[in-house]
Amino acid sequence: MGKKGLGYYIVVRALMIIPTILILYTIVFILLRILPGNPILAVVGTRNIPPEQLKHLEHLAGLDKPLIVQYFDYLWNVLHGNFGVTLASPMGVPVINYIATRFPATLELAIWGFSFSVIIGLVTGMIAALRKGGKIDTGMRLYSIIAYTLFIPWFGMILQYVFGVVLGVLPTGGRIDPRINLHTITGLYVLDSILTGNIPALISSIKHLILPSLTLGIVLSGAYTRLVRNNMVDVLSMDFIRSYKARGIPGYKITWYALKNAFIPVITLMGLQFAILLGGAILTETTFSWPGMGTFIVDRIEYRDYNSIQGAIIFFAFFVAVISLIVDVIYALLDPRIKY
Amino acid sequence: MSGNLLEIKDLVVKYYTLSGIVRAVDHVSLSIRPGEWLSVVGESGCGKSTMAYSIVRLISPPGRIVGGQILFNGRDLLSMKPKEFRKILGREIGVVFQDPMTSLDPLRRIGDQIAEVYITHLGMKKKEALEKAGEVLERVGIPRDKINAYPHQMSGGQRQRVAIAIAVALKPKLLIADEPTTALDVIVQDTIMDLLESFKEEGTSILFITHDLALAAERSDRIAVMYAGKLVEEGPVEEIVENTLHPYTQGLLRSVPDLWGPKKIESIPGYPPDLRSPPPGCRFHPRCKIADDTCRRQEPVLNCVGEHCIACHKAGELLKR
Ligand SMILES: Nc1ncnc2c1ncn2[C@@H]1O[C@H](COP(=O)(O)OP(=O)(O)O)[C@@H](O)[C@H]1O
Ligand SMILES: [Mg+2]
């Protein structure tokens, strides 16, 4: 077995993260400068300010430097773990402070949404495959197409309306009841509630999580349903399944082995989907006023807060890249046929 | 009753496809005695696999067993409850399939796959089962330490040995092997046949399925020839080879490539019929040189002289010659 090659594989994959992020940063940098206005104008707004003072403020923010210098200045800072300070109200706060509170919110939403999508996808896909050609199969395939094409804000609003307004059983925005005091450790509220033994906070944070993560989860599950179903149908028709049957192996075990085989390609999809979560999270967060990275970036775009946006996106992209690297390594470890 | 291990009585299996009903096995009766090697021979598409899979109830939609009985030690396999039947599968009847490249689970170590039959049927602990798996691996000629290998790390021949190891792990009374050597090269083919024969010597009955009459003739006690879903000739191997009666069997014998002389592969002209609409009368008549009007109109029945059975209107004439 080529297990010694795994280290090499990881190093190569890790090195590939650098150009990916560099390209992303460049694109974001250029897009932000193309947008009309700048952070100072966004804050000052329509107020009449003498041009000299405006110049002075721009100088303080480093906006009077040539673009190429701004580009490398920020890159240099990021390489040293410094994401800069906010350029617009409130000014001068380290961007990393925002990331520290916003990122766990997004992560928590992503973990829940992701889990929902995988579980829903696996169950629906498996049932469809086991009932191949029947009504249930047709229903599940229809589900996958509908889920796949659902638009997050639209679907989120329906859920908000049904469960929040009509039934009134679930909150439609925020992460937790603001009256509850939760001592944060990791920033993942459910986990923190458990760690601090705070039952009201646990209930409240789970309630707040259900609708947004279900929205994200259902929309992302369509792809899994399809993939799991098709893989499972393929695997179930394979010779080794017939061989298992011919050995008197119980049916539930055979289903499990089939699922394992059908799951291998799903892991690749999971890596890809985690990247899609970035887009999904932004839409979900704005729909559910979820105080995560998505709403943070959207808020900051109005202020043209270059540093905040660049910092948040680089941080998020780095995280997504590391996750997809981990997923690929898991994939390689699970499938004995993979050679590095 | 008759001391047969397996008795197939009047088996009918059909595939209900969108383009028509395929009569894959049409009133076939066969039996195997304990410790006997029976080969079922016929061109591809004649219903051999369908017949074999019926025994282990591996016919799945659109296929269905429509009629007949399959007795194993006097018990009807087809009417058994699934749970009861599973106890026989893999324990008293082992199956080896044609393609060793795909008949093992690619994600599990071969040791685990072998051990599983001991765990499932004998309730052994994992450790003990793996020990047994190592033993049976050695028995089929694979070093014990391969127990930790994955299927993709072995050759086709080795994988087929593993598949055989799993099939014989619990010393079944019957081993069904469906073209187990067809996917392998000739030299490996021979070693696999030797291996199967060694299990016969230990008392396992073998139902061997092949399109290669010469290969079957080397090892069988009896041979059954199938054509277009029907049994056309059956008997002890010497009878079939030296006193061949059915024109189809004769054709199969002649189409054997001669390794020594100049190649004279005189295969039977034409192809087996489409089993959705087989020809009337004797199904072989369109390809038969001696067919007459009776053959075209009337279906022949299986008649036996001693142990030698044949379904052919011309059998009487052929016997006289
Ligand atoms: N799953 C299936 N669906 C439809 N027809 C089938 C299926 N399997 C086999 N058949 C048909 O049944 C007949 C017998 O096939 P098979 O038992 O595989 O023959 P053999 O093993 O002798 O080559 C063939 O005509 C084949 O086309
Ligand atoms: Mg076959």
XYZ file of C-alpha atoms and ligand atoms in Angstrom:
689
model
C 0.000 0.000 0.000
C 1.167 3.487 -0.823
C 0.519 4.948 2.591
C 3.895 6.702 2.564
C 2.640 8.679 -0.396
C -0.164 10.147 1.646
C 2.096 12.711 3.323
C 3.351 13.868 -0.056
C -0.201 14.082 -1.356
C -1.261 16.226 1.580
C 1.685 18.582 1.150
C 0.971 19.063 -2.552
C -2.717 19.652 -1.915
C -1.904 22.096 0.891
C 0.489 24.047 -1.320
C -2.242 24.365 -3.937
C -4.304 26.338 -1.443
C -1.890 29.281 -1.763
C -2.474 30.128 -5.444
C -6.210 29.508 -5.004
C -6.433 32.089 -2.262
C -4.148 34.495 -4.077
C -6.390 34.429 -7.137
C -9.501 34.869 -5.016
C -7.950 37.810 -3.149
C -6.959 39.453 -6.422
C -10.472 39.128 -7.827
C -12.070 40.488 -4.661
C -9.555 43.324 -4.509
C -10.261 44.363 -8.091
C -14.049 44.047 -7.751
C -14.044 46.212 -4.618
C -12.069 48.977 -6.323
C -14.348 48.861 -9.360
C -17.375 49.509 -7.125
C -18.054 53.253 -7.040
C -17.231 55.053 -3.798
C -14.828 54.172 -1.037
C -15.100 53.557 2.723
C -14.604 57.188 3.668
C -17.271 58.456 1.274
C -19.584 55.714 2.479
C -19.253 56.900 6.071
C -19.254 60.578 5.384
C -22.150 60.134 3.028
C -23.828 63.277 1.833
C -22.484 65.403 4.619
C -20.547 68.361 3.385
C -16.942 67.952 4.310
C -14.073 70.099 3.160
C -12.002 68.277 0.526
C -8.815 68.685 2.575
C -10.375 66.799 5.488
C -11.558 64.086 3.135
C -8.020 63.787 1.805
C -6.745 63.538 5.367
C -9.169 60.743 6.248
C -8.268 58.856 3.082
C -4.629 59.260 3.980
C -5.251 57.799 7.444
C -6.967 54.810 5.847
C -4.113 54.374 3.388
C -6.432 54.906 0.447
C -4.219 57.561 -1.115
C -1.498 55.027 -1.835
C -1.259 53.541 -5.336
C -3.546 50.519 -5.767
C -0.636 48.175 -6.297
C 0.845 49.254 -2.982
C -2.516 48.779 -1.261
C -2.741 45.342 -2.822
C 0.621 44.174 -1.522
C 0.321 45.948 1.822
C -2.801 44.004 2.650
C -1.379 40.743 1.347
C 1.731 41.287 3.469
C -0.408 41.871 6.520
C -2.500 38.775 5.919
C 0.623 36.669 5.565
C 1.483 37.829 9.072
C -1.918 36.887 10.367
C -3.147 40.478 10.369
C -6.443 41.049 8.600
C -6.291 44.812 9.042
C -8.745 47.113 10.770
C -12.228 48.172 9.712
C -12.252 51.208 7.471
C -15.830 52.242 8.151
C -18.123 52.688 11.090
C -16.989 51.729 13.584
C -13.530 52.510 12.259
C -10.268 51.006 13.426
C -11.555 47.766 14.926
C -9.382 44.757 14.060
C -11.216 42.720 11.424
C -10.176 39.553 13.219
C -12.397 40.571 16.150
C -15.412 40.419 13.888
C -14.304 37.171 12.339
C -13.893 35.701 15.815
C -17.584 36.172 16.588
C -19.039 35.841 13.090
C -17.155 32.784 11.927
C -18.412 30.406 14.669
C -21.963 31.464 13.793
C -21.468 30.508 10.175
C -19.632 27.350 11.146
C -22.462 26.274 13.401
C -25.018 26.925 10.668
C -22.838 25.143 8.137
C -22.347 22.077 10.335
C -26.060 21.717 10.965
C -27.086 22.463 7.396
C -24.443 20.113 6.118
C -25.508 17.319 8.470
C -29.137 17.766 7.505
C -28.284 17.629 3.823
C -26.171 14.489 4.117
C -28.644 12.652 6.338
C -31.654 13.595 4.217
C -29.750 12.775 1.029
C -28.554 9.397 2.288
C -31.933 8.293 3.582
C -33.961 9.447 0.576
C -31.384 8.171 -1.913
C -31.133 4.801 -0.229
C -34.884 4.314 -0.008
C -35.288 5.298 -3.649
C -32.636 2.791 -4.707
C -34.132 -0.033 -2.670
C -37.534 0.706 -4.240
C -36.093 1.270 -7.679
C -38.705 1.829 -10.351
C -41.573 2.159 -7.888
C -43.679 5.107 -6.785
C -41.394 5.902 -3.867
C -38.439 6.032 -6.232
C -40.248 8.464 -8.504
C -41.225 10.571 -5.501
C -37.657 10.724 -4.212
C -36.304 11.647 -7.616
C -38.860 14.392 -7.871
C -37.808 15.554 -4.410
C -34.179 15.737 -5.468
C -34.985 17.882 -8.483
C -37.255 20.206 -6.533
C -34.820 20.545 -3.635
C -31.982 21.153 -6.056
C -33.778 23.994 -7.786
C -35.201 25.666 -4.666
C -34.047 29.222 -4.152
C -32.820 29.646 -0.590
C -34.424 33.034 0.322
C -37.735 31.983 -1.181
C -37.783 28.580 0.505
C -36.490 30.101 3.757
C -39.303 32.610 3.742
C -41.900 29.870 3.284
C -40.483 28.036 6.291
C -40.427 31.273 8.275
C -44.026 31.909 7.354
C -45.256 28.407 8.175
C -43.300 27.686 11.342
C -42.715 31.213 12.587
C -45.849 33.094 11.667
C -48.665 30.576 11.196
C -47.646 27.938 13.728
C -45.512 30.277 15.808
C -43.333 27.449 17.083
C -39.912 28.525 15.856
C -38.026 31.833 15.785
C -37.380 33.285 12.354
C -34.155 35.164 12.972
C -31.074 35.488 15.155
C -29.037 32.845 16.919
C -30.459 32.917 20.409
C -33.043 34.687 22.546
C -31.293 37.995 23.374
C -32.560 37.817 26.977
C -30.508 34.696 27.598
C -27.001 35.162 28.840
C -24.638 32.632 27.356
C -21.001 32.500 28.290
C -19.268 31.740 25.008
C -16.241 29.482 24.815
C -16.113 28.183 21.256
C -18.703 30.531 19.779
C -20.765 27.520 18.729
C -23.838 28.210 20.841
C -25.159 24.659 21.095
C -21.784 23.384 22.168
C -21.239 26.283 24.570
C -24.661 25.734 26.135
C -23.775 22.112 26.758
C -20.321 22.958 28.075
C -21.703 25.518 30.518
C -24.755 23.421 31.389
C -27.063 26.218 30.266
C -30.334 24.446 29.407
C -32.403 27.509 28.381
C -29.583 28.603 26.066
C -29.363 25.108 24.597
C -33.079 24.998 23.813
C -33.118 28.507 22.450
C -30.058 28.059 20.245
C -31.342 24.771 18.816
C -34.715 26.368 18.076
C -32.988 29.209 16.289
C -30.871 26.807 14.288
C -33.657 24.585 12.986
C -35.161 26.748 10.258
C -31.991 28.176 8.726
C -30.113 24.879 8.789
C -33.118 22.986 7.457
C -33.389 25.499 4.621
C -29.734 25.075 3.789
C -29.891 21.319 4.373
C -32.890 20.619 2.163
C -31.615 22.727 -0.693
C -28.224 21.024 -0.583
C -29.705 17.533 -0.061
C -31.110 17.244 -3.590
C -27.692 16.558 -5.045
C -27.042 13.841 -2.478
C -30.398 12.150 -3.033
C -29.635 11.848 -6.713
C -26.068 10.716 -6.313
C -26.780 8.229 -3.529
C -29.726 6.760 -5.405
C -27.842 6.311 -8.641
C -24.733 4.922 -6.973
C -26.780 2.621 -4.846
C -28.701 1.295 -7.858
C -25.391 0.665 -9.613
C -23.840 -1.006 -6.604
C -26.896 -3.161 -5.925
C -26.664 -4.620 -9.424
C -23.000 -5.498 -8.973
C -21.744 -9.044 -8.799
C -20.405 -8.799 -5.282
C -23.859 -8.006 -3.952
C -25.160 -11.150 -5.628
C -22.212 -13.009 -4.119
C -23.116 -11.756 -0.660
C -26.655 -13.019 -1.170
C -25.366 -16.389 -2.321
C -23.443 -16.694 0.954
C -26.528 -16.261 3.099
C -25.459 -12.874 4.451
C -28.487 -11.128 6.029
C -30.145 -8.423 3.937
C -29.492 -5.521 6.280
C -25.752 -6.235 6.180
C -25.777 -6.356 2.404
C -27.587 -3.007 2.336
C -24.903 -1.608 4.608
C -22.076 -2.854 2.373
C -23.869 -1.462 -0.658
C -24.274 1.877 1.081
C -20.569 1.983 1.892
C -19.709 1.428 -1.733
C -22.279 3.945 -2.886
C -20.955 6.450 -0.359
C -17.408 6.715 -1.731
C -18.296 9.118 -4.567
C -20.553 11.005 -2.180
C -17.511 12.029 -0.140
C -16.184 13.932 -3.140
C -19.504 15.707 -3.424
C -19.277 16.596 0.250
C -15.987 18.368 -0.398
C -17.525 20.326 -3.248
C -20.717 21.061 -1.330
C -18.790 22.522 1.543
C -17.492 25.167 -0.826
C -21.033 25.797 -2.054
C -21.963 26.320 1.592
C -20.238 29.702 1.376
C -22.770 30.914 -1.152
C -25.589 29.075 0.571
C -24.650 30.486 3.948
C -24.679 34.076 2.705
C -28.185 33.669 1.306
C -29.407 31.757 4.339
C -27.861 34.195 6.791
C -29.408 37.240 5.161
C -32.799 35.507 5.023
C -32.675 34.547 8.702
C -30.704 37.560 10.028
C -28.060 35.110 11.101
C -25.062 37.044 12.464
C -22.420 35.104 10.544
C -19.762 35.757 7.935
C -22.364 36.068 5.180
C -24.317 38.898 6.754
C -21.037 40.468 7.838
C -19.736 40.569 4.262
C -23.040 41.901 2.934
C -23.156 44.617 5.634
C -19.608 45.632 4.954
C -20.116 45.905 1.214
C -22.411 48.865 1.821
C -19.597 50.567 3.665
C -17.085 49.586 1.008
C -15.077 48.332 3.961
C -12.283 46.840 1.858
C -10.317 45.332 4.721
C -13.288 43.610 6.326
C -14.506 42.101 3.084
C -11.091 40.972 1.926
C -10.280 39.581 5.339
C -13.558 37.734 5.730
C -13.390 36.199 2.281
C -9.759 35.140 2.578
C -10.414 33.619 5.962
C -13.479 31.778 4.752
C -11.811 30.560 1.586
C -8.885 29.276 3.580
C -11.247 27.399 5.842
C -13.152 25.892 2.923
C -9.899 24.842 1.246
C -8.658 23.139 4.397
C -11.976 21.314 4.800
C -11.964 20.067 1.243
C -8.381 18.917 1.723
C -9.453 16.972 4.805
C -12.379 15.476 2.895
C -10.055 14.317 0.131
C -7.719 12.725 2.638
C -10.642 10.904 4.255
C -11.718 9.749 0.815
C -8.244 8.439 0.091
C -8.119 6.634 3.422
C -11.562 5.056 3.026
C -11.131 3.713 -0.479
C -8.360 1.124 -0.471
C -8.145 1.306 -4.256
C -6.874 4.887 -4.260
C -3.160 5.234 -4.916
C -1.555 8.548 -4.175
C -35.839 -40.844 -1.737
C -33.736 -41.650 -4.813
C -30.528 -40.736 -3.008
C -30.109 -37.600 -5.073
C -28.586 -34.552 -3.406
C -30.331 -32.124 -5.703
C -33.356 -32.712 -7.857
C -34.665 -30.140 -10.271
C -38.132 -31.086 -11.422
C -39.817 -29.498 -14.391
C -38.303 -26.069 -13.763
C -39.714 -23.149 -15.746
C -38.154 -19.681 -15.493
C -39.214 -16.665 -17.518
C -38.035 -13.086 -17.852
C -40.896 -10.684 -18.313
C -39.169 -7.980 -20.335
C -40.735 -5.025 -22.074
C -40.016 -6.583 -25.437
C -41.539 -9.938 -24.601
C -41.429 -12.967 -22.364
C -38.111 -14.804 -22.423
C -38.579 -18.503 -21.737
C -35.076 -18.949 -20.375
C -35.595 -22.340 -18.719
C -38.366 -24.451 -20.156
C -39.386 -27.583 -18.239
C -35.918 -28.716 -17.261
C -35.387 -31.676 -14.936
C -31.971 -32.630 -13.629
C -30.463 -34.312 -10.637
C -27.122 -34.527 -8.911
C -25.963 -37.349 -6.670
C -23.806 -36.855 -3.628
C -20.154 -36.453 -4.568
C -20.906 -36.198 -8.264
C -19.597 -33.666 -10.785
C -22.345 -32.663 -13.199
C -21.560 -30.225 -15.981
C -24.243 -28.254 -17.761
C -23.053 -27.346 -21.222
C -24.466 -25.133 -23.948
C -23.835 -22.019 -25.962
C -24.252 -18.644 -24.370
C -27.876 -17.629 -23.857
C -29.209 -21.160 -23.488
C -30.438 -20.652 -19.929
C -27.628 -22.331 -17.989
C -27.044 -19.493 -15.547
C -30.750 -18.927 -15.094
C -31.137 -22.580 -14.209
C -28.247 -22.442 -11.748
C -29.367 -19.213 -10.069
C -32.852 -20.640 -9.636
C -31.378 -23.200 -7.273
C -30.088 -20.453 -4.996
C -33.093 -18.204 -5.642
C -31.053 -15.424 -7.172
C -33.531 -14.792 -9.952
C -34.684 -11.202 -9.577
C -37.196 -9.164 -11.585
C -37.948 -9.178 -14.429
C -37.155 -12.878 -13.983
C -39.489 -15.256 -12.184
C -39.545 -18.945 -11.418
C -42.911 -19.890 -12.848
C -43.029 -23.593 -12.240
C -41.280 -26.641 -10.927
C -39.630 -27.866 -7.809
C -36.075 -27.895 -6.596
C -35.414 -30.507 -3.946
C -32.239 -30.401 -1.910
C -31.885 -33.428 0.320
C -35.582 -33.904 -0.222
C -36.567 -30.391 0.930
C -38.165 -28.001 -1.517
C -35.876 -24.977 -1.764
C -38.354 -22.836 -3.649
C -41.040 -22.924 -0.980
C -38.735 -22.379 2.002
C -39.016 -19.242 4.115
C -36.244 -16.731 3.270
C -34.737 -16.987 6.731
C -34.618 -20.751 6.605
C -33.248 -20.718 3.100
C -30.458 -18.339 4.088
C -29.164 -20.947 6.488
C -28.602 -23.301 3.574
C -27.108 -20.629 1.310
C -23.383 -20.391 1.818
C -23.417 -23.268 4.248
C -24.756 -26.281 2.392
C -24.668 -24.749 -1.061
C -21.754 -22.596 -2.224
C -21.713 -20.525 -5.390
C -18.805 -19.293 -7.511
C -19.553 -16.761 -10.213
C -18.006 -16.081 -13.563
C -16.200 -12.799 -13.083
C -13.754 -12.800 -10.163
C -12.918 -9.136 -10.793
C -16.324 -8.040 -9.577
C -17.518 -10.772 -7.259
C -15.665 -9.518 -4.177
C -16.454 -6.351 -2.240
C -13.736 -3.863 -3.250
C -13.846 -2.054 0.089
C -13.299 -4.959 2.434
C -10.238 -7.058 3.165
C -10.553 -10.553 1.785
C -9.972 -12.014 5.238
C -13.033 -10.196 6.526
C -15.098 -11.383 3.594
C -14.108 -14.991 4.168
C -14.480 -14.746 7.933
C -17.987 -13.398 7.490
C -19.408 -16.768 6.469
C -18.040 -18.373 9.647
C -19.470 -15.553 11.726
C -22.848 -15.605 9.955
C -23.413 -19.343 9.850
C -21.479 -20.693 12.821
C -21.635 -17.679 15.118
C -17.863 -17.644 15.493
C -15.976 -14.768 17.078
C -14.084 -12.536 14.680
C -10.654 -13.684 15.799
C -11.452 -17.350 15.449
C -13.181 -16.734 12.115
C -10.110 -14.950 10.754
C -8.002 -17.890 11.865
C -10.290 -20.195 9.880
C -10.187 -17.780 6.939
C -6.411 -18.109 6.896
C -6.711 -21.881 6.846
C -9.158 -21.969 3.968
C -7.014 -19.474 2.031
C -4.081 -21.847 2.316
C -6.348 -24.661 1.266
C -7.044 -22.872 -2.036
C -3.374 -22.142 -2.539
C -3.050 -18.558 -1.362
C -0.585 -17.592 1.373
C -2.272 -17.005 4.684
C -0.884 -13.486 5.052
C -3.007 -12.337 2.096
C -5.802 -12.190 4.597
C -5.174 -8.465 4.946
C -5.141 -7.797 1.207
C -7.870 -5.997 -0.658
C -9.316 -7.573 -3.816
C -7.682 -5.024 -6.118
C -4.276 -6.173 -4.903
C -4.754 -9.660 -6.336
C -4.822 -11.141 -9.814
C -7.965 -12.520 -11.412
C -6.900 -16.086 -10.722
C -6.181 -15.306 -7.079
C -9.509 -13.570 -6.675
C -11.297 -16.570 -8.123
C -9.476 -18.724 -5.560
C -10.704 -16.390 -2.849
C -14.248 -16.634 -4.208
C -13.924 -20.408 -4.166
C -12.504 -20.276 -0.651
C -15.589 -18.400 0.522
C -17.904 -20.809 -1.300
C -16.298 -23.902 0.214
C -15.410 -22.448 3.616
C -18.192 -24.350 5.366
C -17.708 -27.531 3.341
C -21.003 -27.336 1.457
C -22.602 -30.444 0.026
C -23.069 -28.710 -3.299
C -20.819 -26.237 -5.079
C -22.325 -24.377 -8.013
C -19.702 -22.884 -10.328
C -20.995 -20.741 -13.185
C -18.277 -20.507 -15.826
C -15.678 -19.951 -13.100
C -12.775 -20.071 -15.527
C -14.189 -18.226 -18.526
C -12.720 -14.888 -17.475
C -9.277 -16.397 -16.816
C -6.414 -17.360 -19.091
C -5.905 -20.969 -20.056
C -3.135 -21.850 -17.623
C -4.931 -20.365 -14.654
C -8.088 -22.088 -15.890
C -6.465 -25.478 -15.406
C -5.340 -24.790 -11.856
C -8.831 -23.630 -10.930
C -10.271 -26.837 -12.384
C -7.776 -28.858 -10.342
C -8.866 -26.971 -7.266
C -12.555 -27.685 -7.931
C -11.747 -31.339 -8.481
C -9.953 -31.506 -5.149
C -13.160 -30.448 -3.434
C -15.065 -33.101 -5.313
C -12.599 -35.625 -3.932
C -13.505 -34.425 -0.467
C -17.111 -35.308 -1.186
C -18.632 -32.058 -2.462
C -21.007 -32.390 -5.390
C -20.233 -29.972 -8.174
C -22.623 -28.328 -10.591
C -20.306 -26.925 -13.211
C -21.601 -24.615 -15.882
C -19.688 -23.989 -19.066
C -19.994 -23.362 -22.780
C -16.881 -25.497 -23.299
C -17.770 -29.161 -23.756
C -14.135 -30.274 -23.912
C -13.383 -28.620 -20.589
C -16.427 -30.287 -19.055
C -15.548 -33.679 -20.508
C -12.170 -33.701 -18.732
C -13.588 -33.704 -15.230
C -17.277 -34.514 -15.195
C -19.065 -37.646 -14.111
C -22.123 -36.625 -16.046
C -22.912 -34.007 -18.636
C -26.206 -32.268 -19.385
C -26.504 -30.345 -22.624
C -28.895 -27.403 -22.792
C -30.153 -25.735 -25.904
C -32.531 -22.763 -26.028
C -33.855 -23.290 -22.502
C -34.305 -27.039 -22.908
C -32.373 -30.074 -21.880
C -31.452 -31.894 -25.105
C -29.062 -34.604 -24.000
C -27.845 -35.957 -20.721
C -25.767 -38.869 -19.579
C -22.496 -40.197 -18.181
C -19.501 -38.407 -19.635
C -18.225 -41.422 -21.669
C -21.645 -41.837 -23.242
C -21.842 -38.165 -24.174
C -18.346 -38.011 -25.617
C -18.055 -41.416 -27.258
C -21.657 -42.171 -28.103
C -22.883 -38.668 -28.859
C -26.455 -38.756 -30.055
C -27.860 -35.265 -30.337
C -26.789 -33.313 -33.421
C -26.291 -30.245 -31.205
C -23.919 -32.086 -28.893
C -22.096 -33.433 -31.917
C -21.759 -29.883 -33.163
C -20.394 -28.748 -29.809
C -17.868 -31.574 -29.857
C -16.706 -30.704 -33.339
C -16.350 -27.034 -32.564
C -13.610 -27.795 -30.074
C -10.331 -26.346 -31.305
C -7.759 -29.044 -31.863
C -4.544 -28.103 -30.123
C -2.425 -30.605 -32.038
C -3.664 -30.874 -35.559
C -4.345 -27.926 -37.821
C -7.145 -25.873 -36.325
C -10.521 -27.171 -37.379
C -13.035 -25.110 -35.514
C -16.139 -26.347 -37.214
C -18.707 -24.451 -35.218
C -22.412 -25.005 -35.607
C -23.768 -22.650 -38.267
C -26.167 -19.976 -37.083
C -27.034 -18.810 -33.582
C -29.252 -20.003 -30.750
C -32.782 -18.666 -31.182
C -34.294 -15.637 -29.523
C -36.008 -17.121 -26.475
C -38.882 -14.662 -26.711
C -40.078 -16.546 -29.806
C -38.306 -19.886 -30.158
C -38.917 -21.844 -33.372
C -41.758 -24.369 -33.336
C -41.068 -28.088 -33.143
C -37.518 -28.960 -32.181
C -35.808 -25.710 -31.269
C -32.618 -26.859 -32.905
C -34.154 -27.687 -36.283
C -33.144 -24.459 -38.095
C -29.480 -25.330 -37.474
C -29.773 -29.094 -37.815
C -28.493 -30.901 -40.921
C -30.744 -33.921 -40.507
C -33.961 -32.160 -39.548
C -37.119 -33.273 -41.313
C -40.790 -32.313 -41.254
C -41.457 -33.931 -37.885
C -38.614 -31.886 -36.351
C -40.136 -28.696 -37.719
C -43.599 -29.434 -36.364
C -43.342 -31.527 -33.258
C -41.383 -30.903 -30.121
C -39.252 -33.914 -29.150
C -39.442 -35.266 -25.605
C -36.577 -36.518 -23.505
C -36.196 -40.307 -23.827
C -33.753 -42.395 -21.907
C -31.929 -45.584 -22.740
C -30.303 -46.591 -19.500
C -28.627 -43.445 -18.163
C -28.369 -41.766 -21.533
C -31.240 -39.389 -22.271
C -31.896 -37.457 -25.450
C -34.598 -35.212 -26.878
C -34.414 -35.768 -30.632
C -36.768 -37.306 -33.201
C -33.806 -38.783 -34.969
C -32.441 -40.525 -31.913
C -33.550 -43.948 -33.109
C -31.803 -43.566 -36.475
C -28.718 -42.106 -34.817
C -28.555 -45.038 -32.434
C -28.613 -47.532 -35.301
C -25.657 -45.916 -37.030
N -32.125 -10.142 -16.324
C -32.585 -10.611 -17.503
N -33.582 -9.970 -18.134
C -34.047 -10.422 -19.310
N -33.590 -11.508 -19.945
C -32.602 -12.203 -19.380
C -32.031 -11.776 -18.121
N -31.055 -12.649 -17.797
C -31.007 -13.569 -18.797
N -31.942 -13.309 -19.750
C -32.208 -14.095 -20.974
O -32.422 -15.412 -20.604
C -31.809 -16.307 -21.530
C -30.893 -17.238 -20.785
O -29.821 -16.485 -20.224
P -28.718 -17.160 -19.310
O -29.386 -17.970 -18.275
O -27.811 -16.098 -18.849
O -27.961 -18.111 -20.341
P -26.521 -18.749 -20.270
O -26.055 -18.717 -18.859
O -26.688 -20.102 -20.812
O -25.654 -17.913 -21.165
C -31.105 -15.440 -22.546
O -31.923 -15.368 -23.686
C -30.999 -14.107 -21.893
O -31.102 -13.091 -22.847
Mg -24.318 -17.695 -18.116
